[in-house]
């Protein structure tokens, strides 16, 4: 691996060279980032998938820069202007605009005014004006010497104009000046938009941009994309304004020395060069950069929302009645068994224009009783609330033990018309196939949504306005990452799911599907015999494909190349593979694993520490599913009506979309409520994606209801009534290459927290006349572990230290360790990246990295959230008693029982 590339990547990514080199070597060997993150941790020092992706992208960027560098050198050589100084400048440049500035003056130019003036022989006059010699005639007198038929110049003014054009193009070709202008424009420029014409008034969605201006450094990405769309639709005219006088004062020093003899003339030349030649290209550059930045941000929003949607908690072990609402064509119903197989289908017409309301209820009741339905999934399309009212009425009349959930049907029509859907349900109508998709989304969102083009799901921000190729690549990588985190069963997974497994292409999947159609696959070794499966394919895919067979390790996330190490570990502990399937021996093994001293055991067995941690985690929880820690759907028994809501009420809702300015929440009404970003927290929230994700279940307070405008304003920061829990901090994006983890918010200071710590609420003590209690450190000398607060007083050892910015966290009480849940999930190795950590060591003689700590997926993560938690009691998934009894968070009890080892 060339040292210069590694050093450049290390500087660009702020990573150690010892972490970049092995990643590049593994990528060059044809291994995918997902596989490297999961099964090559000992080589990469625990580098996660996201970092590996950054390294891969940075290398592509460096290759693009190198191509531009070679092109710039070639242009300079062809012009005979490649000096040692220019070559060094080109070698040090790392920005496409810098390359362009360096060689702009050497590139062939079209017939410009400056070129024409040069052909007329006015170059010496331009040189004379630029030099500004103290002796010699005045500029007008000098220009008179160039008047005549030989120069095709009719007057001195025309000669001076030609010289000005030549000088203006020289100024515009100065790379240093263009760089200064760009930096000044970024600092002082504003983006302005106005109405393009009288007909533009019809575009109401762009009305807020008819008289718009905002500093370039402050304009958010979603406004850039909105303005670009308005300009593309010929509704807006957009320009970047830069204060010209201030700009001229800023760059005047590099265009002419002070006290220049022809300063007035050169100032007009500079103003002309800036306005006519430099600023238009700089404006295009800035618009291009703003758009690129906005598109990248929009893709990040789409990816974050898609990941949350795919990793939603499945509802397993339940028979589902799926309904796709419709008016004229009726409401399509599909009954599914716990595995998603179709039990029956029909159509009812309870809505306009047929209005067969009672017949619809009768048909639903018959389907529920005939197929023993436990849950109903209602698509959120047209007629959704009417069907919800019908079902609520039926549940109340018949006292049914049935719950329903509203499921997004975005993309269901696209799936219904797809080839896989027609192949599986070719005899059924497309609308019935869409209803089946809705029901399966409730049962297993990941398995169903992988069949659909992610762009059809509609959880993005201006997704049609971004680079579609870049968007598709990012979405494909996200889906593959989610599938790898969950895994797939080689015998039951759909072809769409299998195609997302690392290393598998269409031919590999076709061979696997054909083989399992003949006879079930009973071991991972059988995968090697499939047509087209070579050693590399098996290496990349085997760890992510589970197989139920004689070898219990085939059903775990342990890679076949780790089987020998796993068996040595079991023998060392006094067990064998026969003890893994179940029984007392299996339970005893799982109880013994958490008590192991991992590092000494790794040295004794000569197994890399990172690998041993993964093996222990997989043995401890062979059926672990990272989606169990995510939110599921909200189940209800009765419909909520807007007349029942009032400002100040607390309701439960599901996040449907997260954008830059807030989050849209489904609270059980036809209209979705909006939580503006200012209502996320009492603290400043810079990035909504760090606070809420699509699919999160939250408790929100109603701020206002505008029935006429169909607007409902919500907030997360109101004072919660007793028994109501606040929205917890969202699960972090699992570092790719490891199972997901979840953040658990610390209990906030409040009556409940005070009761847990001191027995009686502070408010109750004050009402009884009891004086406030002294701080834990009052009346004693400071001890080690105390910290200095902003007011100069010290608090006890339990208080949290200040965060990295130096701000005290006196408002954040210590975590109550008694509330911590049992550790679950495979342990994941965290390797130190900081160079200033005192205990950071180089790998030892065996190549084992220095491990600073390891954590489980259920461990609370101390992170610098830009939020303020208002939670008074541990997060719960059931609605509190005394609240509206129609809301219930999905628990997936049957799924939990299946997942438990």
XYZ file of C-alpha atoms in Angstrom, residues 683 744-758 787 789 795-802 807-820 860-863 867-874:
52
model
C -31.806 22.994 24.853
C -31.066 4.764 27.703
C -31.722 8.194 29.089
C -30.664 8.882 32.660
C -33.509 9.677 35.070
C -33.929 13.419 35.232
C -34.155 15.530 38.337
C -37.752 15.708 39.443
C -40.182 14.507 42.077
C -39.831 10.835 41.172
C -36.068 10.982 40.974
C -35.895 12.860 44.268
C -38.073 10.210 45.904
C -35.777 7.446 44.715
C -32.691 9.179 46.069
C -33.913 10.622 49.357
C -16.174 18.448 40.867
C -19.599 23.608 39.597
C -20.862 18.470 44.619
C -20.456 14.877 45.689
C -18.598 12.110 43.893
C -21.787 10.835 42.284
C -22.200 13.985 40.223
C -21.250 13.828 36.568
C -18.199 15.695 35.359
C -18.497 18.583 32.978
C -20.296 23.155 30.582
C -21.287 21.733 33.987
C -23.886 19.009 34.103
C -25.296 19.951 37.454
C -28.800 19.505 36.064
C -28.109 15.883 35.172
C -28.301 13.577 38.218
C -26.249 10.396 38.464
C -27.713 7.289 36.903
C -29.519 5.043 39.350
C -27.581 1.794 38.939
C -30.432 -0.167 40.443
C -32.546 0.581 37.378
C -30.030 -0.930 34.971
C -26.436 2.605 28.550
C -24.158 4.718 26.414
C -22.822 7.967 27.796
C -22.970 10.283 24.827
C -31.225 17.138 24.394
C -32.626 17.545 27.840
C -34.292 14.455 29.246
C -37.497 15.062 31.175
C -38.071 11.456 32.121
C -39.181 10.814 35.714
C -39.279 7.028 35.544
C -37.724 4.292 33.411
